[in-house]
Each structure stands twice: as structure tokens, then as C-alpha cells.
Short mmCIF file of C-alpha atoms in Angstrom, two decimals:
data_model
loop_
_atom_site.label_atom_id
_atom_site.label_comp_id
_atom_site.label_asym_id
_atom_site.label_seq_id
_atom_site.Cartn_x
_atom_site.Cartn_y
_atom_site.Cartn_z
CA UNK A 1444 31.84 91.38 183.06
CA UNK A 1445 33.83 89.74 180.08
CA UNK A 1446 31.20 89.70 178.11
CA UNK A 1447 30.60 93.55 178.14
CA UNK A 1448 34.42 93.74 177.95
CA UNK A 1449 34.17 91.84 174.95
CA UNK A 1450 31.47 93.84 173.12
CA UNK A 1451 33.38 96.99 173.78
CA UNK A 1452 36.64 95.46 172.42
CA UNK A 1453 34.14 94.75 169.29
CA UNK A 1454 33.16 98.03 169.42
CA UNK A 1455 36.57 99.82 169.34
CA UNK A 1456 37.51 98.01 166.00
CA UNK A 1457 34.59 98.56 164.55
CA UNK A 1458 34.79 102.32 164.98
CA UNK A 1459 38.66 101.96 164.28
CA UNK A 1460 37.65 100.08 160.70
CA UNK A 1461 34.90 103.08 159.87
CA UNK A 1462 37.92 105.73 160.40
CA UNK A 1463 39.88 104.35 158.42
CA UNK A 1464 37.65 103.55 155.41
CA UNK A 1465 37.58 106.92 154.29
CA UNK A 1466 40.98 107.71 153.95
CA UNK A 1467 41.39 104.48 151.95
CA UNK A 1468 39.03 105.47 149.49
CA UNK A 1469 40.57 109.12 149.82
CA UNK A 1470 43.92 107.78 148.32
CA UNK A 1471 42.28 105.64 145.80
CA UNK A 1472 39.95 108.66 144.34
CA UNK A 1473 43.27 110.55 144.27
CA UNK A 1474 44.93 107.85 142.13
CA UNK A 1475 42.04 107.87 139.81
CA UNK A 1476 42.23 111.79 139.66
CA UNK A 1477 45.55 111.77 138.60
CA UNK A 1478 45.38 109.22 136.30
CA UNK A 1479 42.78 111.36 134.55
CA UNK A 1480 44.54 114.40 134.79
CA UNK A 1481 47.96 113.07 133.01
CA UNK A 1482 48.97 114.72 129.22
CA UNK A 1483 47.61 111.76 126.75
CA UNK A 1484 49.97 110.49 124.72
CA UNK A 1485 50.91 112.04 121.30
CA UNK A 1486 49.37 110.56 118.54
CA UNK A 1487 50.88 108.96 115.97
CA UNK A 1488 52.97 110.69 112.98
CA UNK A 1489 50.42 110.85 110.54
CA UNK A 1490 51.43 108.90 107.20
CA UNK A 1491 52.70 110.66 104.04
CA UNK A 1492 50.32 110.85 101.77
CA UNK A 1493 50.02 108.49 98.16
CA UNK A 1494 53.46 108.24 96.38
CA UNK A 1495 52.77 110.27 92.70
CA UNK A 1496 53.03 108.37 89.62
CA UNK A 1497 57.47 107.73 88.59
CA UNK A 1498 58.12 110.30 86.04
CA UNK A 1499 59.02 108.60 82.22
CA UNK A 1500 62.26 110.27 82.11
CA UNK A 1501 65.27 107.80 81.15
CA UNK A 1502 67.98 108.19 84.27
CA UNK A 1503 71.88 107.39 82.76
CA UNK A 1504 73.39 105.90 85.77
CA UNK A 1505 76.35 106.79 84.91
CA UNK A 1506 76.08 110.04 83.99
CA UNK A 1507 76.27 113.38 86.44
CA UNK A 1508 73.31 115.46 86.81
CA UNK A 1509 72.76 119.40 87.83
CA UNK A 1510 69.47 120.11 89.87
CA UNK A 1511 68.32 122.91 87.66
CA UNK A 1512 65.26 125.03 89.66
CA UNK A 1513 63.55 125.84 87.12
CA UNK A 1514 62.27 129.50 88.26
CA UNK A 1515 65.67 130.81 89.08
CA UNK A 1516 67.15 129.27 86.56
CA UNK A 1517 70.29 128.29 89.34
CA UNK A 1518 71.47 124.69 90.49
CA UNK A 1519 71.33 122.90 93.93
CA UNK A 1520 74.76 122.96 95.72
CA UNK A 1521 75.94 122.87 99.38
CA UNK A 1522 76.32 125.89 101.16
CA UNK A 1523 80.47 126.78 100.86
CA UNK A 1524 80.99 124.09 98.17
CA UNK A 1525 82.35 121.86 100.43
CA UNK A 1526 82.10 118.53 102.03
CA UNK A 1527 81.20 119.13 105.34
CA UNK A 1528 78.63 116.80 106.79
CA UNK A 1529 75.05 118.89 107.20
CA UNK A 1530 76.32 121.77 104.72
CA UNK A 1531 72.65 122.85 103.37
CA UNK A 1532 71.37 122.67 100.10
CA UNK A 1533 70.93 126.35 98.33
CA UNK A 1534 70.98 127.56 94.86
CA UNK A 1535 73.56 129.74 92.86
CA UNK A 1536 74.93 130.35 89.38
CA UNK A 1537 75.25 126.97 87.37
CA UNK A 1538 78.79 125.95 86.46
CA UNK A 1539 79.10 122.39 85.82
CA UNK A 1540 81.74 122.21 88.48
CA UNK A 1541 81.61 118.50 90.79
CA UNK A 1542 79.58 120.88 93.32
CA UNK A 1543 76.90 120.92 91.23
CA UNK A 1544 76.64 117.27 90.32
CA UNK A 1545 75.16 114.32 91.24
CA UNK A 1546 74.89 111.19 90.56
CA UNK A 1547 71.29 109.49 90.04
CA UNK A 1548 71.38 106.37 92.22
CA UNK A 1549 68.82 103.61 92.16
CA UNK A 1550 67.57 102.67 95.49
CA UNK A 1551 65.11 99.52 95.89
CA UNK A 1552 61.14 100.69 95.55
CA UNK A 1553 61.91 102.72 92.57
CA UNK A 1554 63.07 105.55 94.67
CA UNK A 1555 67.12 107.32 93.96
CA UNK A 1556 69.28 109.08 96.32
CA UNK A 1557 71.24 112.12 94.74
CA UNK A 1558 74.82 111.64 95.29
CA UNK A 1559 76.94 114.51 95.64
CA UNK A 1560 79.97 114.27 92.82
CA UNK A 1561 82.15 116.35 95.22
CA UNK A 1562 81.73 114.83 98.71
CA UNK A 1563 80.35 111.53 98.05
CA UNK A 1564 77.08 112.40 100.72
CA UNK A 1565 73.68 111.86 99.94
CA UNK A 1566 70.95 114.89 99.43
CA UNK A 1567 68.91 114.33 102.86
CA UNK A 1568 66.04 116.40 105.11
CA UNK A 1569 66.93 117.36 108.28
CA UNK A 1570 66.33 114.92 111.44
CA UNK A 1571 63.68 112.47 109.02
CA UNK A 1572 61.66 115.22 109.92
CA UNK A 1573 57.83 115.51 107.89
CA UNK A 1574 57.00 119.15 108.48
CA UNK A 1575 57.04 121.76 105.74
CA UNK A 1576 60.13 124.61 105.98
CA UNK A 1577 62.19 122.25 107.08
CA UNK A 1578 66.21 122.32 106.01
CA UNK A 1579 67.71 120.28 103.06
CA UNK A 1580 71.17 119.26 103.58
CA UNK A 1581 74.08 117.31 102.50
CA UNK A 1582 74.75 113.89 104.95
CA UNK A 1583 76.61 110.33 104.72
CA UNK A 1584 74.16 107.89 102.86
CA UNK A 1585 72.97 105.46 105.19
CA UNK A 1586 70.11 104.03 103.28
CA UNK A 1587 67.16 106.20 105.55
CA UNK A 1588 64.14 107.24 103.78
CA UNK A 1589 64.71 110.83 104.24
CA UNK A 1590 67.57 110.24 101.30
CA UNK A 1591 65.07 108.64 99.08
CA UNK A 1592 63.60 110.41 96.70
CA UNK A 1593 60.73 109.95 93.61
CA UNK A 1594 61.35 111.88 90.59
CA UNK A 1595 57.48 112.66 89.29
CA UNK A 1596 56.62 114.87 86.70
CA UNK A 1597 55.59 118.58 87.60
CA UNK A 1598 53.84 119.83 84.98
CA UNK A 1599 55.58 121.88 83.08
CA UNK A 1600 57.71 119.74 79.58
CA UNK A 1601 60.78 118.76 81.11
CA UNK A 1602 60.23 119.50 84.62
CA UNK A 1603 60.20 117.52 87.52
CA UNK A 1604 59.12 117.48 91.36
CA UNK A 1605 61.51 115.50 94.05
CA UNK A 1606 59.33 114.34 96.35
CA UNK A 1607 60.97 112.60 100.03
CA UNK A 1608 59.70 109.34 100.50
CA UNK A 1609 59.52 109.69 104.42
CA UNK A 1610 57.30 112.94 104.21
CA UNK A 1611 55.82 112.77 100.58
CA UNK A 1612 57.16 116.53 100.48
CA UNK A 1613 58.29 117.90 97.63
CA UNK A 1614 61.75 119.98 97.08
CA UNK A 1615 61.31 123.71 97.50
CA UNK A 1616 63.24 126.69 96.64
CA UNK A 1617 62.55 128.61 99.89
CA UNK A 1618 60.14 131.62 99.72
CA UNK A 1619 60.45 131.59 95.87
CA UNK A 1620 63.46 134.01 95.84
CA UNK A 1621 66.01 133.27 93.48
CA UNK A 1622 68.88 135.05 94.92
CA UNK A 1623 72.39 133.41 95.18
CA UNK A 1624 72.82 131.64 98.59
CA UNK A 1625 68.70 130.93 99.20
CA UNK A 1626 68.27 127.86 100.79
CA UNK A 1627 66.51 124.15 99.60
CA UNK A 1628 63.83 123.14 101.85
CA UNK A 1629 60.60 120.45 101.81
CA UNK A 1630 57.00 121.79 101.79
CA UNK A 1631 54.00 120.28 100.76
CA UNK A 1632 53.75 120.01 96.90
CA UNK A 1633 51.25 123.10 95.44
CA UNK A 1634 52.44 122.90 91.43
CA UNK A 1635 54.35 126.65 92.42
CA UNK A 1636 56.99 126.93 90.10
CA UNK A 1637 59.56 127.14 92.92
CA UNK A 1638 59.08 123.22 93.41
CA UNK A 1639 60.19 122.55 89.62
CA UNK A 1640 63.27 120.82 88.77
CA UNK A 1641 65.27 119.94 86.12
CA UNK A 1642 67.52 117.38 85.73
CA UNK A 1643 70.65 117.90 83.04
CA UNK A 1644 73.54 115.97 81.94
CA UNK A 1645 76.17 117.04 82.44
CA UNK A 1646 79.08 116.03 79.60
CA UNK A 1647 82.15 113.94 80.89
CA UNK A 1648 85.43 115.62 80.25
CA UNK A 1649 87.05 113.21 77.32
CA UNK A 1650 89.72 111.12 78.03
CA UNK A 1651 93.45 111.18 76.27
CA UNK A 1652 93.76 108.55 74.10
CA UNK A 1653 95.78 106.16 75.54
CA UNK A 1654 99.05 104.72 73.11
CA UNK A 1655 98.14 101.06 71.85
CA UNK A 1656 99.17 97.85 74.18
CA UNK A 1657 102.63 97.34 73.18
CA UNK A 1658 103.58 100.22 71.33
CA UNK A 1659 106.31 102.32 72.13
CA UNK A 1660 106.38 105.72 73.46
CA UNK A 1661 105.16 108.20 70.93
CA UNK A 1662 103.23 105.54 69.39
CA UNK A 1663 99.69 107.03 70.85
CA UNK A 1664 100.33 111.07 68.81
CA UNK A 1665 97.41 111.84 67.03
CA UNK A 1666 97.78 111.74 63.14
CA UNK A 1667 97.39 115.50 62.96
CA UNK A 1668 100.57 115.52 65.32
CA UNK A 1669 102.28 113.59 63.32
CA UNK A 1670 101.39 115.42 59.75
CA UNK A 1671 102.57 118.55 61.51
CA UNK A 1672 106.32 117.11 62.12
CA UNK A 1673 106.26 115.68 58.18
CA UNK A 1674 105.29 119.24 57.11
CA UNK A 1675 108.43 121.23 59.03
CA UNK A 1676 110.71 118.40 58.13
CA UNK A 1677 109.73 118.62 54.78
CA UNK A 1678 110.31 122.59 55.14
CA UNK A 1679 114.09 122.00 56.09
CA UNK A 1680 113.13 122.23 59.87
CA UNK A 1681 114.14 119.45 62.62
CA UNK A 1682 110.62 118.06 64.08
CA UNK A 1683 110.89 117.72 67.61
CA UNK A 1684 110.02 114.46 69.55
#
């Protein structure tokens, strides 16, 4: 009697054991469904492409430069010539005024960042992003590689391209209009005359001569001043100091 007791306790988990097999492998096939079913990861940001050869031209350091596009004949400026962080970069009439200039700064891999005369902030593209159409702006320098930029020659005698390090995308007058107000964008570099630059000095306003150390006031008057005063004195008039 314990003996066929036995055999049919043996039995029961046996048959218990073959139930439950199947709805072990059920949950484990499930796993492995869903694991093929997930979204693969995105690939990787594919890298820019070669850097193009520096171009020969001789940078002044110290002097300001417009950002002349060449087709419309208008300079690079931020949008209500003013110094608001992320004011975009458009084109309009060229003036010489500190909105239009820059300053030509070196940054380490022979690359510059253009410094705005007026608000101190660097020319940058939008969020480091590498696609084309994407928005040039004005933003704090903080060393990233969407402010670095290689001048290259474009082509044309005295024309340049500006090409972003982080995208190897080239400055682009959007659309090739040349209307006041269009904005300065990145798109891949295709020799269209809307992606040529130039890059002029712009003159320093002199500075008055200051009077020699140690001379009194009056001292510093230019000689043609001074041959002015002899000339009414001489005429029976009192030369004013």
C-alpha cells in the first residue's frame, strides 16, 4: 500500500513539473521576442568630413574685420544690432559700424573664432548641431567647436569659405537672396557663390595726439594751431587760448 502511495506521489510531481515547463519557456520566448523587437540604437554622428587646406591670407590680430558675402555684396551682423545672447547672424548694408566687426581670434589647431566688436560673443551654430539649414548666431565664447572656424580659400581672388570645425560646413547666405535682414546659416560647401566671403579691414579711428610727458596744458596744439594764432596776432587780433 505505501509503495503504490509512493509511486502516485511520484506521479503527481511529475505531471505537476510537465505543466509547468511550458509556461517557463513561454516567458522566456517572450523575453527573447521583445528583446528583438526593441528600436536599435542610433548610430553614431557621422564624422565631418577632411578639414580643407588654411587659406594664405595674413590675419592682423589686431585689426577689426567685416564679413563681406561676396554675392550680395552686404556684411554679417546680428539680427537688431544688439547684444543679445542667440541674436542670429544675417546680412545688410555695410557700414563699418562695431556691429559689423570682428575680431580674428586664434584658437589652438589653426582654427579662429570671430569675435563680435559690439557684444564681445563669439559667431557660433546653433545647438553644435551638423545638419545643413541650420541657424548661425551670436553666443558667449566658451571654447566649443561649433565657434571654431577654418578660413580656406573659395575660389574666387580674394574670397574665402568659413567652414565649422564641428560639422565641416561651410557659411551660407540662406537661399542665395541678398535682401536686407536674410539670415546666415551652415550647409554643405558646393563652390555657390552664396558661401563666399570676404574678409576686410576695417581702419581704426586715429587717436588725438596726446600733449608730451611733462608739458603744460596747451603744450600738445598742433603746429598748424599754433601758426593760425601767430597769423591773427600778427593781424592786430587777440589769439584765443
Amino acid at each position: 500500500m505505501r509503495t503504490t502511495t509512493f509511486r502516485f506521489g511520484i506521479l503527481i510531481v511529475t505531471l505537476a513539473a510537465i505543466a509547468v515547463a511550458p509556461a517557463c519557456i513561454t516567458k522566456e520566448e517572450k523575453h527573447e521576442d521583445n528583446k528583438a523587437g526593441a528600436a536599435p540604437p542610433p548610430p553614431p554622428p557621422a564624422p565631418p568630413p577632411p578639414e580643407p587646406a588654411r587659406s594664405a591670407m595674413a590675419v592682423d590680430q589686431k585689426a577689426n574685420y567685416a564679413i563681406t558675402a561676396a554675392a550680395a555684396n552686404k556684411c554679417l551682423q546680428f539680427g537688431g544690432r544688439n547684444t543679445n545672447e542667440q541674436a542670429l547672424a544675417e546680412i545688410a548694408p555695410c557700414d563699418k559700424s562695431p556691429a559689423q566687426a570682428f575680431k580674428l581670434q586664434p584658437a589652438p589647431g589653426n582654427y579662429y573664432r570671430f569675435v563680435s566688436a559690439l557684444s564681445g560673443k563669439c559667431l557660433d551654430v546653433q545647438s553644435i548641431s551638423p545638419d545643413d539649414g541650420v541657424l548661425v548666431q551670436q553666443f558667449s565664447c566658451n571654447g566649443g567647436p561649433n565657434q571654431d572656424w577654418i578660413i580656406a580659400d573659395a575660389g574666387p581672388p580674394g574670397t574665402v569659405r568659413l567652414v565649422a570645425r564641428h560639422s565641416g560646413k561651410v557659411l551660407d547666405v540662406k537661399d542665395s537672396k541678398t535682401a536686407d535682414g536674410t539670415p546666415v546659416i551652415q550647409w554643405t560647401w558646393r563652390s555657390a557663390p552664396n558661401e563666399q566671403f570676404k574678409l576686410i579691414p576695417l581702419a581704426a579711428a586715429a587717436a588725438p595726439a596726446a600733449p608730451a610727458k611733462g608739458a603744460p596744458a596747451g603744450e600738445g596744439k598742433t603746429k598748424k594751431e599754433k601758426g593760425e594764432k601767430a597769423d591773427k596776432a600778427d593781424k592786430g587780433g587777440k589769439a584765443k587760448t
